[in-house]
Amino acid sequence: MAVKTMMLTAEEVEKAAALLRNGEVVAFPTETVYGLGANALDREAVEKIFQAKGRPQDNPLIVHCFTRAQLTDLVTEIPPEAKILMDKFWPGPLTLVLPKSAAIPQVVSAGLDTVGIRIPDHPLALELIQKTGFPLAAPSANLSGRPSPTRAEHVWADLQGKIPAILDGGETGWGLESTVLDCTVKPFRLLRPGGVTLEELQALTSIQVDTTIYGASLDATPASPGMKYQHYAPQAEVFLVLGQNTPAKIGELSEDYLEVGKRVGVMTWDERCQLYPRLTCLPMGPSGDLSILATKLYHLLRESDRLGLDVLFIEGVSEEHLGLAIMNRLRKAANEQVIHT
Ligand code: TXA
Ligand code: MG
């Protein structure tokens, strides 16, 4: 049954907290992307998240805290190196997977004996969690398979009529989801690259990298269940194009589509749009600026839908620093259709 979705302003955070205390779900901004939150300790409330998103039950949720003191009840152990990472990166875009306590319902952890936890670096998120008095389980507030929302209107487009409220905090900061790090193995294992980079983590402790982040067959069983689902997909057929000679290759490949009247787009750095006069350009920002690209990425994928593109070619970027997270999302958007030139 459709519900009326309220768009709440920052001044109305108490209304959002009241809904959450009532066992409801509410979308809220974080510094990465918007989350769809519910009381992490209330099984029935958390089930509503899965319903609203159409999320597979075997994909665990991240638990968002306001202070480190809340962790005492949620996890059974914190390795010393994990504490060092908390000191350095919390609040911030780093999710640590730790052994869970019995307080966390199975639905949150999707039956795993671990739980992913982070303290978000966003004043409204922190105020909301503090006001509710409990930790919030929250995945990204998109329909499953759609690009994560970086603006309240993206949440509206996906979940309007399905959730009671969206707390509008404007555009999110980083634009990509948090880094997910498994701290139950030694060395710690990077499960999802994100706002805190691999290089930043490696400066403090040794890290192994789960190879599924570079793309893997959907049959494999990745350590992070969420990584096996197609994510971030626009409606267009997407090709990720790598290498030196992308304009020639994209020009050649687009011919066939243009001939039969398809709408063809290209996602590339601002300066390079002129290399593709016959295609609709989705500009990624000034050449090489990975942090600007990160903030725009999901919006551009949604723009592709708004423009009704049938085919989208994306020029790949360097995999250093934030580029690792960006390329991880682009590979998923392209559903592993990668062309090397
Ligand atoms: O930035 C973010 O992380 C955003 C904001 C809202 O905090 N949240 C987010 O949640 O991206 P979601 O559900 O879209 O992605 C969570 C990822 C999934 O890939 C999931 O499989 C993984 O984290 N994950 C969660 N708990 C885990 C666990 N116990 N073990 C392994 N992976 C886990
Ligand atoms: Mg997500």
Short mmCIF file of N, CA, C and O in Angstrom, two decimals, residues 133-197:
data_model
loop_
_atom_site.label_atom_id
_atom_site.label_comp_id
_atom_site.label_asym_id
_atom_site.label_seq_id
_atom_site.Cartn_x
_atom_site.Cartn_y
_atom_site.Cartn_z
N GLY A 133 18.34 7.67 20.06
CA GLY A 133 18.84 6.94 21.22
C GLY A 133 19.29 5.51 20.90
O GLY A 133 19.75 4.80 21.78
N PHE A 134 19.14 5.07 19.63
CA PHE A 134 19.62 3.73 19.26
C PHE A 134 20.41 3.83 17.96
O PHE A 134 20.28 4.79 17.21
N PRO A 135 21.24 2.79 17.67
CA PRO A 135 21.98 2.80 16.41
C PRO A 135 21.03 2.56 15.23
O PRO A 135 19.99 1.89 15.40
N LEU A 136 21.37 3.08 14.07
CA LEU A 136 20.52 2.94 12.89
C LEU A 136 21.14 1.99 11.88
O LEU A 136 22.26 2.23 11.41
N ALA A 137 20.42 0.93 11.55
CA ALA A 137 20.82 0.10 10.41
C ALA A 137 20.41 0.85 9.16
O ALA A 137 19.27 1.34 9.08
N ALA A 138 21.31 0.99 8.21
CA ALA A 138 20.95 1.74 7.01
C ALA A 138 21.78 1.33 5.79
O ALA A 138 23.00 1.46 5.80
N PRO A 139 21.11 0.85 4.76
CA PRO A 139 21.76 0.72 3.46
C PRO A 139 21.59 2.03 2.71
O PRO A 139 20.91 2.94 3.20
N SER A 140 22.18 2.13 1.53
CA SER A 140 21.93 3.31 0.70
C SER A 140 20.44 3.36 0.36
O SER A 140 19.81 2.32 0.17
N ALA A 141 19.90 4.60 0.28
CA ALA A 141 18.44 4.77 0.18
C ALA A 141 17.94 4.79 -1.27
O ALA A 141 17.14 5.64 -1.66
N ASN A 142 18.42 3.83 -2.06
CA ASN A 142 17.97 3.68 -3.44
C ASN A 142 17.17 2.39 -3.56
O ASN A 142 17.27 1.52 -2.70
N LEU A 143 16.40 2.26 -4.64
CA LEU A 143 15.84 0.95 -4.96
C LEU A 143 17.01 0.04 -5.28
O LEU A 143 17.99 0.49 -5.87
N SER A 144 16.94 -1.22 -4.91
CA SER A 144 18.02 -2.16 -5.17
C SER A 144 18.38 -2.15 -6.66
O SER A 144 17.49 -2.20 -7.50
N GLY A 145 19.68 -2.04 -6.94
CA GLY A 145 20.13 -2.05 -8.33
C GLY A 145 20.26 -0.67 -8.96
O GLY A 145 20.89 -0.50 -9.99
N ARG A 146 19.67 0.36 -8.34
CA ARG A 146 19.75 1.74 -8.88
C ARG A 146 20.98 2.43 -8.28
O ARG A 146 21.47 2.03 -7.22
N PRO A 147 21.46 3.51 -8.93
CA PRO A 147 22.59 4.23 -8.35
C PRO A 147 22.25 4.77 -6.96
O PRO A 147 21.12 5.18 -6.71
N SER A 148 23.22 4.78 -6.05
CA SER A 148 22.99 5.31 -4.70
C SER A 148 22.60 6.78 -4.78
O SER A 148 23.05 7.51 -5.65
N PRO A 149 21.76 7.25 -3.85
CA PRO A 149 21.28 8.63 -3.90
C PRO A 149 22.25 9.61 -3.24
O PRO A 149 22.67 9.41 -2.10
N THR A 150 22.58 10.67 -3.94
CA THR A 150 23.44 11.71 -3.38
C THR A 150 22.65 13.01 -3.14
O THR A 150 23.20 13.99 -2.69
N ARG A 151 21.38 13.01 -3.49
CA ARG A 151 20.49 14.15 -3.25
C ARG A 151 19.14 13.62 -2.77
O ARG A 151 18.74 12.51 -3.16
N ALA A 152 18.43 14.44 -1.98
CA ALA A 152 17.11 14.01 -1.48
C ALA A 152 16.18 13.67 -2.63
O ALA A 152 15.37 12.75 -2.54
N GLU A 153 16.30 14.40 -3.75
CA GLU A 153 15.38 14.11 -4.86
C GLU A 153 15.66 12.75 -5.51
O GLU A 153 14.77 12.16 -6.11
N HIS A 154 16.89 12.25 -5.39
CA HIS A 154 17.16 10.89 -5.89
C HIS A 154 16.39 9.87 -5.03
O HIS A 154 15.84 8.90 -5.55
N VAL A 155 16.37 10.11 -3.71
CA VAL A 155 15.63 9.21 -2.82
C VAL A 155 14.15 9.27 -3.18
O VAL A 155 13.46 8.25 -3.28
N TRP A 156 13.67 10.50 -3.37
CA TRP A 156 12.26 10.70 -3.73
C TRP A 156 11.92 9.91 -4.98
O TRP A 156 10.91 9.20 -5.04
N ALA A 157 12.78 10.02 -6.00
CA ALA A 157 12.51 9.34 -7.28
C ALA A 157 12.37 7.83 -7.07
O ALA A 157 11.53 7.19 -7.70
N ASP A 158 13.16 7.27 -6.17
CA ASP A 158 13.16 5.81 -5.99
C ASP A 158 12.13 5.33 -4.97
O ASP A 158 11.53 4.28 -5.15
N LEU A 159 11.94 6.07 -3.88
CA LEU A 159 11.21 5.50 -2.73
C LEU A 159 9.95 6.25 -2.33
O LEU A 159 9.29 5.89 -1.35
N GLN A 160 9.60 7.27 -3.09
CA GLN A 160 8.38 8.03 -2.81
C GLN A 160 7.19 7.06 -2.84
O GLN A 160 7.09 6.23 -3.75
N GLY A 161 6.32 7.16 -1.81
CA GLY A 161 5.17 6.24 -1.74
C GLY A 161 5.50 4.94 -1.01
O GLY A 161 4.61 4.14 -0.74
N LYS A 162 6.79 4.74 -0.73
CA LYS A 162 7.20 3.49 -0.06
C LYS A 162 7.70 3.71 1.36
O LYS A 162 7.79 2.77 2.15
N ILE A 163 8.09 4.95 1.69
CA ILE A 163 8.62 5.25 3.03
C ILE A 163 7.94 6.51 3.56
O ILE A 163 7.52 7.37 2.77
N PRO A 164 7.82 6.67 4.89
CA PRO A 164 7.08 7.81 5.42
C PRO A 164 7.83 9.15 5.32
O PRO A 164 7.18 10.19 5.25
N ALA A 165 9.17 9.15 5.32
CA ALA A 165 9.84 10.45 5.33
C ALA A 165 11.26 10.39 4.78
O ALA A 165 11.95 9.37 4.87
N ILE A 166 11.66 11.55 4.23
CA ILE A 166 13.04 11.76 3.79
C ILE A 166 13.53 13.02 4.49
O ILE A 166 12.88 14.07 4.40
N LEU A 167 14.64 12.92 5.19
CA LEU A 167 15.23 14.09 5.84
C LEU A 167 16.19 14.71 4.81
O LEU A 167 17.17 14.07 4.41
N ASP A 168 15.88 15.94 4.39
CA ASP A 168 16.64 16.57 3.30
C ASP A 168 17.83 17.33 3.85
O ASP A 168 17.67 18.34 4.54
N GLY A 169 19.03 16.88 3.54
CA GLY A 169 20.24 17.57 3.98
C GLY A 169 21.03 18.10 2.81
O GLY A 169 22.24 18.32 2.92
N GLY A 170 20.37 18.29 1.66
CA GLY A 170 21.09 18.77 0.48
C GLY A 170 21.97 17.68 -0.09
O GLY A 170 21.77 16.49 0.18
N GLU A 171 22.94 18.12 -0.88
CA GLU A 171 23.81 17.15 -1.55
C GLU A 171 24.79 16.54 -0.55
O GLU A 171 25.30 17.24 0.33
N THR A 172 25.07 15.24 -0.68
CA THR A 172 26.04 14.60 0.23
C THR A 172 27.46 15.01 -0.18
O THR A 172 27.67 15.54 -1.27
N GLY A 173 28.42 14.78 0.71
CA GLY A 173 29.77 15.28 0.46
C GLY A 173 30.60 14.44 -0.49
O GLY A 173 30.98 14.88 -1.57
N TRP A 174 30.87 13.18 -0.11
CA TRP A 174 31.80 12.36 -0.89
C TRP A 174 31.18 11.86 -2.18
O TRP A 174 31.85 11.77 -3.20
N GLY A 175 29.92 11.46 -2.08
CA GLY A 175 29.24 11.00 -3.29
C GLY A 175 29.38 9.51 -3.55
O GLY A 175 28.67 8.96 -4.39
N LEU A 176 30.29 8.83 -2.87
CA LEU A 176 30.43 7.37 -2.98
C LEU A 176 30.28 6.78 -1.59
O LEU A 176 30.58 7.43 -0.60
N GLU A 177 29.88 5.50 -1.53
CA GLU A 177 29.67 4.85 -0.24
C GLU A 177 30.99 4.67 0.52
O GLU A 177 32.08 4.76 -0.05
N SER A 178 30.83 4.33 1.80
CA SER A 178 31.99 4.14 2.67
C SER A 178 32.84 2.94 2.21
O SER A 178 32.37 2.04 1.54
N THR A 179 34.08 2.97 2.61
CA THR A 179 34.99 1.84 2.47
C THR A 179 34.55 0.76 3.46
O THR A 179 34.27 1.08 4.61
N VAL A 180 34.48 -0.51 3.02
CA VAL A 180 34.13 -1.60 3.94
C VAL A 180 35.37 -2.47 4.18
O VAL A 180 35.96 -2.98 3.22
N LEU A 181 35.75 -2.59 5.44
CA LEU A 181 36.98 -3.30 5.80
C LEU A 181 36.66 -4.41 6.80
O LEU A 181 36.10 -4.15 7.88
N ASP A 182 36.99 -5.64 6.44
CA ASP A 182 36.76 -6.78 7.34
C ASP A 182 37.88 -6.85 8.36
O ASP A 182 39.04 -7.14 8.01
N CYS A 183 37.56 -6.60 9.63
CA CYS A 183 38.56 -6.62 10.70
C CYS A 183 38.51 -7.92 11.49
O CYS A 183 39.07 -8.01 12.58
N THR A 184 37.83 -8.95 10.95
CA THR A 184 37.78 -10.24 11.64
C THR A 184 38.84 -11.19 11.08
O THR A 184 38.93 -12.34 11.51
N VAL A 185 39.59 -10.74 10.08
CA VAL A 185 40.68 -11.56 9.52
C VAL A 185 41.98 -10.76 9.63
O VAL A 185 41.96 -9.54 9.79
N LYS A 186 43.09 -11.48 9.53
CA LYS A 186 44.41 -10.82 9.59
C LYS A 186 45.19 -11.17 8.33
O LYS A 186 45.29 -12.36 8.02
N PRO A 187 45.76 -10.23 7.59
CA PRO A 187 45.52 -8.80 7.75
C PRO A 187 44.07 -8.45 7.40
O PRO A 187 43.38 -9.22 6.77
N PHE A 188 43.65 -7.28 7.83
CA PHE A 188 42.30 -6.82 7.52
C PHE A 188 42.10 -6.85 6.00
O PHE A 188 43.03 -6.62 5.24
N ARG A 189 40.84 -7.11 5.60
CA ARG A 189 40.59 -7.27 4.17
C ARG A 189 39.64 -6.19 3.65
O ARG A 189 38.56 -5.98 4.20
N LEU A 190 40.07 -5.54 2.56
CA LEU A 190 39.23 -4.51 1.93
C LEU A 190 38.15 -5.20 1.12
O LEU A 190 38.44 -5.89 0.15
N LEU A 191 36.89 -4.99 1.52
CA LEU A 191 35.76 -5.63 0.83
C LEU A 191 35.11 -4.70 -0.18
O LEU A 191 34.53 -5.14 -1.16
N ARG A 192 35.14 -3.41 0.11
CA ARG A 192 34.57 -2.42 -0.82
C ARG A 192 35.40 -1.16 -0.72
O ARG A 192 35.50 -0.58 0.37
N PRO A 193 35.99 -0.68 -1.82
CA PRO A 193 36.73 0.59 -1.76
C PRO A 193 35.74 1.75 -1.65
O PRO A 193 34.62 1.67 -2.16
N GLY A 194 36.13 2.82 -0.97
CA GLY A 194 35.21 3.94 -0.78
C GLY A 194 35.98 5.20 -0.42
O GLY A 194 37.13 5.38 -0.80
N GLY A 195 35.32 6.05 0.37
CA GLY A 195 35.86 7.37 0.69
C GLY A 195 37.23 7.36 1.36
O GLY A 195 38.08 8.20 1.07
N VAL A 196 37.46 6.41 2.28
CA VAL A 196 38.80 6.27 2.87
C VAL A 196 39.57 5.34 1.92
O VAL A 196 39.14 4.23 1.64
N THR A 197 40.72 5.81 1.41
CA THR A 197 41.38 5.06 0.34
C THR A 197 42.25 3.94 0.88
O THR A 197 42.67 3.94 2.04
#
